[in-house]
Coordinates of C-alpha atoms in Angstrom, one line a residue:
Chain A
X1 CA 0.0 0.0 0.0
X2 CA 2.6 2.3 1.1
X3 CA 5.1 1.5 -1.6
X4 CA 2.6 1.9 -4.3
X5 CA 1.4 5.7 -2.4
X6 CA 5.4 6.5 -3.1
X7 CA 5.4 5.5 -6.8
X8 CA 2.9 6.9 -7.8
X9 CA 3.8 9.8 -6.2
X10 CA 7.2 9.6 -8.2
X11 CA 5.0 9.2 -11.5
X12 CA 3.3 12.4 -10.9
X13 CA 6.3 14.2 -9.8
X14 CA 8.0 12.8 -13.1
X15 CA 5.5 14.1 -15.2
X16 CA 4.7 17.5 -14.0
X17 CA 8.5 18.1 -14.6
X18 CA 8.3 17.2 -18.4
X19 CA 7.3 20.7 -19.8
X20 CA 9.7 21.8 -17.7
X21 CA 12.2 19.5 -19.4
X22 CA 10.9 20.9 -22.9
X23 CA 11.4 24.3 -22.0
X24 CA 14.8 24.2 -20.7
X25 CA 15.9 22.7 -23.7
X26 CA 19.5 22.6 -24.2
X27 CA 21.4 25.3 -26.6
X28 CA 21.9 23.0 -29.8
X29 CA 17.5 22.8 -29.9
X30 CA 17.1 26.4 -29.8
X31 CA 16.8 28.0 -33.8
X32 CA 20.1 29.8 -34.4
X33 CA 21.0 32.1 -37.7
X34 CA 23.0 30.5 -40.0
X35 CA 23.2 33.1 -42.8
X36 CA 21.7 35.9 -44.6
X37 CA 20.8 36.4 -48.9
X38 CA 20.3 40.2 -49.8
X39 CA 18.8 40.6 -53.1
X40 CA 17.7 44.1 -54.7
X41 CA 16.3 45.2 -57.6
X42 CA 15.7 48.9 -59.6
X43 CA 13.0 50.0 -61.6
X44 CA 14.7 52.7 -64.2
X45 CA 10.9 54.1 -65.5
X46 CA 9.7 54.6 -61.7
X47 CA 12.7 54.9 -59.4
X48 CA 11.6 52.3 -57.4
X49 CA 14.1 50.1 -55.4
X50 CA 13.2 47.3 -53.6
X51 CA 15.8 45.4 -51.5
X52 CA 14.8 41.8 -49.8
X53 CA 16.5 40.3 -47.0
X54 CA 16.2 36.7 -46.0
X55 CA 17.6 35.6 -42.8
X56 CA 18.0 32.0 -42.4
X57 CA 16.9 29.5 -39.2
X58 CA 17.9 26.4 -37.9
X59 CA 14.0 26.5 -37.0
X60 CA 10.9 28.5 -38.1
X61 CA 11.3 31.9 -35.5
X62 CA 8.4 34.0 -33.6
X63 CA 8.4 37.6 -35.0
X64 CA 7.7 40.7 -34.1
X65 CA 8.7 43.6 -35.9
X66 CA 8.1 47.6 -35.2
X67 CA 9.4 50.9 -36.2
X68 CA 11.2 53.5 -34.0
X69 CA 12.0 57.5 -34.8
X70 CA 14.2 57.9 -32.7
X71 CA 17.3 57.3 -32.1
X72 CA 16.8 56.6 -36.0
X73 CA 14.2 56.1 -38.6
X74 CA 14.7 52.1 -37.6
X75 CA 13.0 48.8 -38.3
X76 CA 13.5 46.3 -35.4
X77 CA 13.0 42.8 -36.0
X78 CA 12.6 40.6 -33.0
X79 CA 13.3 36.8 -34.0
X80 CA 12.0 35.2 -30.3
X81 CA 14.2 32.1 -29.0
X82 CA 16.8 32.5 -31.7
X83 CA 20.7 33.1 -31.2
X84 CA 22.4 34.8 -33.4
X85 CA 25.6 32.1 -32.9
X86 CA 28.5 33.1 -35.4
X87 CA 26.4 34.6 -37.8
X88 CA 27.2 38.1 -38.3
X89 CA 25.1 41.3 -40.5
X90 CA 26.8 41.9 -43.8
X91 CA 26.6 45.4 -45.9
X92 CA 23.8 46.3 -46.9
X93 CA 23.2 46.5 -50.6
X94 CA 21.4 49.2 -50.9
X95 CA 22.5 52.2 -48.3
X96 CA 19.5 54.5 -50.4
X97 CA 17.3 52.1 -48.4
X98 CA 19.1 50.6 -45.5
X99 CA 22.1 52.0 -44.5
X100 CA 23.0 49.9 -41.8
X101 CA 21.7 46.2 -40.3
X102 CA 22.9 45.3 -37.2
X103 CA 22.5 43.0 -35.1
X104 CA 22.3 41.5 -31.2
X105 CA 21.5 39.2 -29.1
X106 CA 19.1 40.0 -25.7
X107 CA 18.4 37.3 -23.6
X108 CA 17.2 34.2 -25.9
X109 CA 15.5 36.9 -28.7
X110 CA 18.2 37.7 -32.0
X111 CA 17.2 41.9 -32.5
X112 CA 17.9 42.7 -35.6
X113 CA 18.3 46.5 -36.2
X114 CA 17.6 48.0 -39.9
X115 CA 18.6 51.4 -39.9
X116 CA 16.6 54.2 -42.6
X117 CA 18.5 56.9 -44.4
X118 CA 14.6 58.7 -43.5
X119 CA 11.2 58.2 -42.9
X120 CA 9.4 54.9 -43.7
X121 CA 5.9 54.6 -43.7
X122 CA 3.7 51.5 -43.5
X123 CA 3.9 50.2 -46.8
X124 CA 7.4 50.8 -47.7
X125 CA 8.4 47.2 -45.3
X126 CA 7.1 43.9 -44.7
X127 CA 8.0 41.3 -42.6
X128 CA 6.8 37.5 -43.1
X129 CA 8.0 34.0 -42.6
X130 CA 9.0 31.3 -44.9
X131 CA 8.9 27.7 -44.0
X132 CA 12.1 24.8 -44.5
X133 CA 11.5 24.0 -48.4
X134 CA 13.4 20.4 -48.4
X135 CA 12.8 20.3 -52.1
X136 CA 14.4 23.5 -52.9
X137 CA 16.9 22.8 -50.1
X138 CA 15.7 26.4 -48.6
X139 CA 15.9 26.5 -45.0
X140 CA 13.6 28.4 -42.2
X141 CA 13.8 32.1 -43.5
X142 CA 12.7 35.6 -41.5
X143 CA 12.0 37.8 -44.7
X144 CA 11.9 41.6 -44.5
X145 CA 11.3 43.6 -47.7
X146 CA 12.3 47.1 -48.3
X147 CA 11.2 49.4 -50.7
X148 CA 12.2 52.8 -51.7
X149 CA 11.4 55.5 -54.6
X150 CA 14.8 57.7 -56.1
X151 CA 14.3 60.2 -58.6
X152 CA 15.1 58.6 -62.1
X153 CA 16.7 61.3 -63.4
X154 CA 16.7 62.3 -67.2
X155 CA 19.3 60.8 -68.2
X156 CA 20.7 58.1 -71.2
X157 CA 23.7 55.9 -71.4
X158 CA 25.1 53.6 -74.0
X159 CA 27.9 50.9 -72.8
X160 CA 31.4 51.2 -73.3
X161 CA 34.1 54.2 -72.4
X162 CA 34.7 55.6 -75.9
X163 CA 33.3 59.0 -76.2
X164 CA 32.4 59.5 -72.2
X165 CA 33.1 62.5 -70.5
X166 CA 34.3 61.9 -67.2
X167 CA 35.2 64.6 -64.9
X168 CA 38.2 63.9 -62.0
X169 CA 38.5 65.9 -59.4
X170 CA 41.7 65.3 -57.2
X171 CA 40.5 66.3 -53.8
X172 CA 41.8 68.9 -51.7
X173 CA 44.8 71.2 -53.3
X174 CA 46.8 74.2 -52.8
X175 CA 46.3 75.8 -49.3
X176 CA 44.1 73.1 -48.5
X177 CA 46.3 69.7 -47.8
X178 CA 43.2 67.7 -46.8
X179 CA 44.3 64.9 -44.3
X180 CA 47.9 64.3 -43.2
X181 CA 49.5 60.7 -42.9
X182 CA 50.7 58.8 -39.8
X183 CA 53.7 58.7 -41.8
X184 CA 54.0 62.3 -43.2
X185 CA 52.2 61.9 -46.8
X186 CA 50.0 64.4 -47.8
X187 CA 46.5 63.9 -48.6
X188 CA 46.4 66.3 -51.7
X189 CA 49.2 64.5 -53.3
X190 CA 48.2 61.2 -53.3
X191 CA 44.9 62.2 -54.3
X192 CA 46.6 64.0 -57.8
X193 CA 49.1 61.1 -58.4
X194 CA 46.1 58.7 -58.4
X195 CA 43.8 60.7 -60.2
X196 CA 46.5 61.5 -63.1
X197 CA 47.2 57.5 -63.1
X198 CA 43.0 56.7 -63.8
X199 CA 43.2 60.1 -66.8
X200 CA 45.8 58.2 -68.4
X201 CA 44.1 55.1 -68.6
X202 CA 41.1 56.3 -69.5
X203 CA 42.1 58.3 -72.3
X204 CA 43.5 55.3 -73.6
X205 CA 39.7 53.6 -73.5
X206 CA 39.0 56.6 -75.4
X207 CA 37.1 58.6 -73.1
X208 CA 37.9 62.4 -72.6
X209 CA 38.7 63.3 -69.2
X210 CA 37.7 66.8 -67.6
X211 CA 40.3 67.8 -64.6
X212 CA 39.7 70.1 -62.0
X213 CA 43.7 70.4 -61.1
X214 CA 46.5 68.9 -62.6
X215 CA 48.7 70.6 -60.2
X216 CA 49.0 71.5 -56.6
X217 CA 46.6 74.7 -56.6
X218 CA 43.2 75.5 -55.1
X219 CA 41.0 75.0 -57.9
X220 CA 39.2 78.7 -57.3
X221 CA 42.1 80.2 -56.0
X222 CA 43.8 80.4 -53.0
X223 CA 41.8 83.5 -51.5
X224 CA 38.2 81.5 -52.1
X225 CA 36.1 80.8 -50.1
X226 CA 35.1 76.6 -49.2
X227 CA 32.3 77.7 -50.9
X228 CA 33.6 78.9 -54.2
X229 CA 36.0 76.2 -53.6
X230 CA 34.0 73.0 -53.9
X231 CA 31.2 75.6 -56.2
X232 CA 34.5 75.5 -59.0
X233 CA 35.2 71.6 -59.2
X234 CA 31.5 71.0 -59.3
X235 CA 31.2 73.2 -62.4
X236 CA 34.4 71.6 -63.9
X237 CA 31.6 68.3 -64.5
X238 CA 28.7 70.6 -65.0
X239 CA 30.0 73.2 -67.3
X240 CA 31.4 70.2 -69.1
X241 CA 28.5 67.8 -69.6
X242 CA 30.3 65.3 -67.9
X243 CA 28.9 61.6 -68.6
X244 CA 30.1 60.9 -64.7
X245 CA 31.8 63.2 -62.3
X246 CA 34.4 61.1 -59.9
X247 CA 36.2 62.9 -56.9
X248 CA 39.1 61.0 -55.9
X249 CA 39.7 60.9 -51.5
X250 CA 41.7 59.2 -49.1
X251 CA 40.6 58.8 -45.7
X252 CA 41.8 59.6 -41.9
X253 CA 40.5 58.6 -38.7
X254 CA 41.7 59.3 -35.0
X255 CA 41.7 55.3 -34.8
X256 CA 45.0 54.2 -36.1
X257 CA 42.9 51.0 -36.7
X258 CA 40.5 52.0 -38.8
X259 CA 41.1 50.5 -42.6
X260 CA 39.4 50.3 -46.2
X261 CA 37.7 51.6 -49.0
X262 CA 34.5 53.3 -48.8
X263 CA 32.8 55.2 -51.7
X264 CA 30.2 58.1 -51.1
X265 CA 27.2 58.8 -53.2
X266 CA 24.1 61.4 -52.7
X267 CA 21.1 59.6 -54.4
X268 CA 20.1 62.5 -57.4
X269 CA 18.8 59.8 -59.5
X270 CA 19.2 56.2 -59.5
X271 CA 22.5 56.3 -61.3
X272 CA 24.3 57.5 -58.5
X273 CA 23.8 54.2 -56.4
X274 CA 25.0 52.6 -59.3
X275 CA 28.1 54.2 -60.1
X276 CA 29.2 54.4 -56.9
X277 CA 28.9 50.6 -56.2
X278 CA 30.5 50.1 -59.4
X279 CA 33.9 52.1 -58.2
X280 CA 33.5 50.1 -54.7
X281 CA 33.4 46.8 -55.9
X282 CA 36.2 47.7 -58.1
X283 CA 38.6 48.9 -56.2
X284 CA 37.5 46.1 -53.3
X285 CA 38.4 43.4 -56.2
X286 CA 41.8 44.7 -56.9
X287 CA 42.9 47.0 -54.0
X288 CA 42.0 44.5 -51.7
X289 CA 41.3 46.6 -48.7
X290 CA 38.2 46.6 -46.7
X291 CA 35.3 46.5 -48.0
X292 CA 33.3 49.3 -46.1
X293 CA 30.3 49.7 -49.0
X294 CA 28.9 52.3 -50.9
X295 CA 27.4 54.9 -48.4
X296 CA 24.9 57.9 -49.2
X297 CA 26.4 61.2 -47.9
X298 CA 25.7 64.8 -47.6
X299 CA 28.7 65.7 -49.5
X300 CA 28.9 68.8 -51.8
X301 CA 30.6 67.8 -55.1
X302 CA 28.4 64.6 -55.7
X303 CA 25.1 66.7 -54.6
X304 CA 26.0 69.8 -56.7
X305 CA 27.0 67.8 -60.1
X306 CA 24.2 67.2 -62.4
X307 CA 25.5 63.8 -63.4
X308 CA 25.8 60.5 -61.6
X309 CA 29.0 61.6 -59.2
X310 CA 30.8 59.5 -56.1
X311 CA 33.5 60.4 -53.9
X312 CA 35.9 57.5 -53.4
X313 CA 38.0 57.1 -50.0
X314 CA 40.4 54.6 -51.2
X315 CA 41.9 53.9 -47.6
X316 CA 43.2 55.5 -44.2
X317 CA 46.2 57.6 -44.4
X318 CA 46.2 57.8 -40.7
X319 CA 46.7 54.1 -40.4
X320 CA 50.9 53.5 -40.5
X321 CA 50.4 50.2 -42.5
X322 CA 47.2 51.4 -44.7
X323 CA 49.1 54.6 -45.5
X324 CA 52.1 52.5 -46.7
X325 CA 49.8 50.5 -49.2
X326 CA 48.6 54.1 -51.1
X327 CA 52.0 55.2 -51.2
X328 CA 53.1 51.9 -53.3
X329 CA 53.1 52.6 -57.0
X330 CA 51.4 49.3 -57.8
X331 CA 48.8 49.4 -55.9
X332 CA 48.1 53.1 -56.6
X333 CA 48.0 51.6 -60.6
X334 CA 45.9 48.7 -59.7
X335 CA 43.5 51.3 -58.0
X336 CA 43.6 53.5 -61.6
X337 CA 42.7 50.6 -63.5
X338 CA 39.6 50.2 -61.2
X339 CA 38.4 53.5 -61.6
X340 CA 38.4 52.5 -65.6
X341 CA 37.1 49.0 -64.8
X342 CA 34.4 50.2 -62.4
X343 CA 32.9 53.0 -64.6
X344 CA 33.1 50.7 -67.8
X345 CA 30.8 48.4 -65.1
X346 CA 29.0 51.4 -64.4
X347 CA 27.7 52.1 -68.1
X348 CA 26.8 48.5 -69.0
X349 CA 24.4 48.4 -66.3
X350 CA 23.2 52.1 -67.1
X351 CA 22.2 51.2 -70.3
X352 CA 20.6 47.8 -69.4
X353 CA 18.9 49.7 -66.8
X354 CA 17.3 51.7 -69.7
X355 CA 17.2 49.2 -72.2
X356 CA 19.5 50.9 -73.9
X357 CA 21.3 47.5 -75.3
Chain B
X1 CA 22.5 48.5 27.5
X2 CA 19.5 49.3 24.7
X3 CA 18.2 51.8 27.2
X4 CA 21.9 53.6 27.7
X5 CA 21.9 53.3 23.4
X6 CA 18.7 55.0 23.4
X7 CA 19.4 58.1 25.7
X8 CA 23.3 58.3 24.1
X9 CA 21.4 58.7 20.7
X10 CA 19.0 61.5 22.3
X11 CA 21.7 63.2 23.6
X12 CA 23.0 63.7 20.4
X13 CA 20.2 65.2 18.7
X14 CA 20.1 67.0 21.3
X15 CA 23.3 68.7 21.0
X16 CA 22.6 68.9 16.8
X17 CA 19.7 70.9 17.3
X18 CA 21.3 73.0 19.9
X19 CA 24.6 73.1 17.3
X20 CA 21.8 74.4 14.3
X21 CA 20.0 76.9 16.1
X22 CA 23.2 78.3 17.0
X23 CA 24.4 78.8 13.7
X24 CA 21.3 80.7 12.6
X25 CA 21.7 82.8 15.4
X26 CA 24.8 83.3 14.3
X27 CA 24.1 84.1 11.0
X28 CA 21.2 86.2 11.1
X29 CA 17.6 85.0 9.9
X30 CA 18.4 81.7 7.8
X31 CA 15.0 82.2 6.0
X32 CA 14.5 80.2 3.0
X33 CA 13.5 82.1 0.7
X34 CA 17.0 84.2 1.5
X35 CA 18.9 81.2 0.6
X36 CA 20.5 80.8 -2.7
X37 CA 18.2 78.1 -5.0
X38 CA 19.7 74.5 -5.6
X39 CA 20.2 74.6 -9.5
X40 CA 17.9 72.2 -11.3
X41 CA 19.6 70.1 -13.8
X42 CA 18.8 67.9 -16.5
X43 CA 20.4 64.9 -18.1
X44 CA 21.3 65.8 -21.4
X45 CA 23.0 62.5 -23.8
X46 CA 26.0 64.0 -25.0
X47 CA 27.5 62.2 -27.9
X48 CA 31.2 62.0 -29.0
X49 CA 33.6 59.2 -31.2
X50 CA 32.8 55.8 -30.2
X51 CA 36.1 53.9 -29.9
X52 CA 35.8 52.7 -33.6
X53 CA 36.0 56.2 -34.4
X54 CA 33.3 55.7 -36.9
X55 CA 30.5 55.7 -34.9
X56 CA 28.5 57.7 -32.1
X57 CA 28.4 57.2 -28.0
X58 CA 26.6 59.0 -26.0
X59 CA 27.1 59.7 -22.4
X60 CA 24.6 61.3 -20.0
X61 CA 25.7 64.5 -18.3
X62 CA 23.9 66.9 -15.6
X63 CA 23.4 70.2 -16.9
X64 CA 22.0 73.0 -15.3
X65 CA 18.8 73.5 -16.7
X66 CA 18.4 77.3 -17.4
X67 CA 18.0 79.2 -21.3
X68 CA 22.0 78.2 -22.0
X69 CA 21.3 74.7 -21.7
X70 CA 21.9 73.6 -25.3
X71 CA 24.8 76.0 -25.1
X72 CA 26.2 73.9 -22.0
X73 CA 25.4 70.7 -23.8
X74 CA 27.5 72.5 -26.8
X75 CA 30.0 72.8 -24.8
X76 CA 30.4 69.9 -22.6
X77 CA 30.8 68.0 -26.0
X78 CA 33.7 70.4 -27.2
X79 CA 35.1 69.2 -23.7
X80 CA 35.4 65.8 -24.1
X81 CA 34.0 62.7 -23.0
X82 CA 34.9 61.5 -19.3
X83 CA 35.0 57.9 -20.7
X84 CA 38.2 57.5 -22.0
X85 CA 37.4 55.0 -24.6
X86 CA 35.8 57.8 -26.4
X87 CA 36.8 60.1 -28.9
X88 CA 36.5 63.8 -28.2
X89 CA 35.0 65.2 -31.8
X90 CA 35.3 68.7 -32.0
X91 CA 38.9 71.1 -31.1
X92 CA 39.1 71.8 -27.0
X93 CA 40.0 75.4 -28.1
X94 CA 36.0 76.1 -29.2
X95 CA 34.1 78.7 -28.3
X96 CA 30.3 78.3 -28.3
X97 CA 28.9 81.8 -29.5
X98 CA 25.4 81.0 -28.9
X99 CA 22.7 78.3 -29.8
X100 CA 19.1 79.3 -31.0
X101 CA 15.9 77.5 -32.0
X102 CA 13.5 78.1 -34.3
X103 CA 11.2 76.7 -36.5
X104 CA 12.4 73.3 -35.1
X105 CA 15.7 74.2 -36.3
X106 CA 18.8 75.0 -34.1
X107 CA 21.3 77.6 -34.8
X108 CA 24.7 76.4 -33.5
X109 CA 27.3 79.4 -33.4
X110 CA 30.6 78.8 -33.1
X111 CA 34.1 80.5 -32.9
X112 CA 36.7 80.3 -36.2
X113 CA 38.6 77.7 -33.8
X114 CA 35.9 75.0 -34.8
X115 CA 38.3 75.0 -38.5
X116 CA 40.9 75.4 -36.5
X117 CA 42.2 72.5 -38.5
X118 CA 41.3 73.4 -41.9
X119 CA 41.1 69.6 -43.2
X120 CA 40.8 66.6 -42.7
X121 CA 39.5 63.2 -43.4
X122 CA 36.0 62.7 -44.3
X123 CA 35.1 59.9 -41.9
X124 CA 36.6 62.8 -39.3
X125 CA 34.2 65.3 -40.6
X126 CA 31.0 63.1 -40.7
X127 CA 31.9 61.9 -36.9
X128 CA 32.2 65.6 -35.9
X129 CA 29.4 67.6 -37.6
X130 CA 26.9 64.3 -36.7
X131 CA 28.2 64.5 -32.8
X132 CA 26.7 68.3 -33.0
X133 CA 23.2 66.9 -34.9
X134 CA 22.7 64.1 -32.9
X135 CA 23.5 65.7 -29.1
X136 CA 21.0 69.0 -30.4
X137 CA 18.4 67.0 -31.9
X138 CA 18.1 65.4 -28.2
X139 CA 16.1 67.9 -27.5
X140 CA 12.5 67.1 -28.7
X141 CA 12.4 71.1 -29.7
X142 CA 15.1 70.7 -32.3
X143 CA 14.9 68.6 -35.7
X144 CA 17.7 69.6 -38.0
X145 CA 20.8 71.9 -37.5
X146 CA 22.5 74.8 -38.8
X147 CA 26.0 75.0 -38.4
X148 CA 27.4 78.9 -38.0
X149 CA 31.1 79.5 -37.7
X150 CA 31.2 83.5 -36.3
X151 CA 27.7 83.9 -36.9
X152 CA 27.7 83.5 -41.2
X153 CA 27.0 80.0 -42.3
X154 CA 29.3 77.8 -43.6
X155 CA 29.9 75.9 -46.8
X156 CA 31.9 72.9 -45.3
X157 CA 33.9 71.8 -42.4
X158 CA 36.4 69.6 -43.5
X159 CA 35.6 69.8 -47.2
X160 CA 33.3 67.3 -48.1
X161 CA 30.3 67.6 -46.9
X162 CA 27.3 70.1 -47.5
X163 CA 26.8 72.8 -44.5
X164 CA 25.3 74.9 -46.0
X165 CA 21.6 73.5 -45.3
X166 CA 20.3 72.6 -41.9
X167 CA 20.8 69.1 -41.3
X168 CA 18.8 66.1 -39.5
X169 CA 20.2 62.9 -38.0
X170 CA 22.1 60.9 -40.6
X171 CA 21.5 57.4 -40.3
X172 CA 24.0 54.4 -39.8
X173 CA 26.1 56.2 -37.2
X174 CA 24.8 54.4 -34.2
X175 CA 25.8 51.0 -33.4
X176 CA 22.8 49.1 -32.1

């Protein structure tokens, strides 16, 4: 009687601690990240870019998603009882429509953090869930689409170099050194040697190239203003009808650490996006510094040309090892042949973008 | 013992009250409305270099909450942060000339010493001139910022970017 009072005590015991079990299930049973696929895609007759964002699970994921003002125009994604394990956010393709994704981990939730160059309205994102497709060997996917609308611009291209316009502008000049290396080189002059290098090569395409210094001058004069300044070089693409206009930059930073290439656009039309990814992924491929993406900035030559312009930062002078690599002739010449490369990239896909081949 | 405790401890008060009352006899009539107002402050977030350099961190400081306020904020970030895994942004040697709202628009007016280097890197110049939008736009009163330099507006900072249209928060310059 008694023994059969204790067991079946036990039993009960036993089983009430079962969901318990389930819950504290060990780490390798909770859904982890175990990658990420961007995709994007431009409309050249409305503007309209949309950029999609599938983040892949060990295990189909809880979501809950909601936008913030403030600190930033944000979207947050909560993925519930997910870790983020090894997995970590890439760059976003598209910085016209998310400049940033970030992510972190709070408590057993994966946040991720989509950050908005402005406002987004309901509409302009979705978030959804896709189920493991064994036949398509897709796993679990969180997927968040974007969308966002750039002026077109009125504008044509045809493929090739021959015939282009492209205006240079060698940063900085004159009274104005621009940054100073760790190692005592000057920002204006690397800026000139490289942009002399990418006018030589791309005269030889057979494009004709528009300077706004050749030497060591301020380009309005060394009384100017910053305003007539940076006013002058713009002109240099518009007065010119420059095709593309393409300000050549090298970088410095407090942090002796910070390294790579970064290339700036400000989204005019949808060209810019394009021409500035173009250059990046160029000089990426054969500089083979950091790749720190195509960024949207409120920078004055690229907002006050008419034509598709970017301003390329091609590395940090105020990193000793960094600075070293711009000063070396060949890699200075690999990073001209990228300028040529990258805008020969950047008028193919102009003129597919407008059927124009 | 608890009863010696007790009368030890009343004994004490005793002697504070008499110690008090002597003072404002001392002193004349201690009447509170005579005495000098504890200043109200406010926390204000206060951003500066993260240690990547490339992005923001903001730190909370107590600021006296009176019309200079965004002034103060102004200047406690030309000062520096107190963590000293930060970055301070803008030169020590800055002046703050005055800061005015209107419109939802703030007016930051600083002395020549903010180009007191005229140039340098771009990354440099988006760290500094966002440090100024993001600490003003703190304020719910303020939604873009208009950077003066002795009072005129200016074209550029560093020579890259734009000044020379009031500016809102800039995305992708805060980590998380």
């Amino acid at each position: 009687m008694r023994l059969r009072y204790w067991a079946s005590l036990m039993v009960l015991l036993w089983l009430s601690c079962l969901p318990a079990l389930v819950l504290a299930a060990p780490l390798d049973t909770v859904a982890k990240i175990t990658g990420a696929r961007w995709t994007r895609s431009v409309d050249a007759t409305t503007g309209l870019i949309k950029v999609r964002l599938e983040v892949e699970t060990t295990k189909p994921a809880e979501v809950e998603s909601f936008i913030t003002k403030l600190p930033n125009w944000r979207l947050i994604v909560t993925l519930k009882g997910t870790n983020i394990d090894k997995w970590t956010p890439g760059l976003s393709p598209d910085s016209v429509v998310v400049t940033q994704l970030s992510a972190v981990q709070s408590e057993q939730n994966a946040r991720l953090v989509l950050d908005f160059p402005d406002e987004v309205k309901a509409g302009q994102y979705k978030v959804s869930t896709l189920a493991a497709d064994s036949k398509a060997k897709r796993p679990n996917r969180v997927v968040i689409e974007l969308e966002r609308i750039v002026p077109v611009g009125n504008l044509k291209f045809l493929p090739g170099l021959k015939g282009k316009i492209v205006a240079i502008d060698p940063g900085h000049g004159g009274t104005d050194p621009g940054a100073l290396g760790v190692r005592g080189s000057y920002e204006k002059k690397l800026n000139l040697d490289l942009s002399l290098l990418a006018k030589a090569k791309l005269e030889k395409a057979g494009a004709k190239v528009m300077m706004t210094r050749i030497s060591d001058i301020d380009v309005a004069g060394a009384k100017s203003t910053d305003r007539e300044e940076l006013s002058a070089r713009a002109q240099v693409g518009n007065r010119n009808n420059a095709d593309v206009f393409i300000s050549v930059h090298h970088n410095s930073s407090v942090n002796r650490e910070a390294t790579g290439t970064t290339t700036y656009f400000y989204a005019k039309t949808i060209f810019d996006g394009e021409l500035a990814r173009s250059l990046q992924n160029a000089m990426v491929r054969s500089g083979g510094l950091l790749d720190k993406g195509a960024r949207t900035a409120n920078f004055f030559v690229v907002k006050n040309t008419v034509m598709p312009a970017a301003l390329l930062e091609v590395g940090f002078m105020s990193n000793p090892q960094e600075e070293q690599i711009l000063n070396d002739p060949a890699f200075q010449d690999k990073i001209a042949q990228a300028i040529v490369d990258g805008l020969e990239q950047f008028f193919l896909q102009a003129a597919k973008m407008r059927g124009e081949q | 013992m608890m009863c010696q405790a007790r009368f030890s401890r009343a004994i004490l008060m005793g002697c504070l009250v008499l110690t008090l009352a002597g003072c404002s006899a001392l002193t004349g009539k201690p009447t509170p409305e005579s005495q000098p107002k504890p200043l109200e402050t406010v926390t204000v977030k206060v951003y500066y270099g993260a240690p990547d350099a490339e992005h923001l961190a903001a730190e909370s400081n107590q600021i006296t909450k009176d019309s200079l306020l965004m002034q103060r904020a102004m200047e406690t970030l030309i000062a520096g942060p107190k963590n000293k895994k930060l970055w301070p942004v803008l030169p020590a040697e800055t002046k703050v000339r005055s800061v005015v709202v209107k419109d939802k628009i703030a007016q930051a007016d600083f002395s020549a010493e903010l180009k007191a280097k005229k140039s340098g890197g771009s990354t440099e110049e988006i760290l500094a001139v966002s440090a100024i939008i993001y600490t003003l736009t703190e304020f719910p009163e303020v939604e873009r910022v208009q950077i003066l330099i002795e009072g005129k507006k200016v074209a550029t900072l560093y020579g890259h970017m734009d000044l020379s249209e009031p500016l809102g928060r800039m995305a992708g310059l805060l980590k998380e």
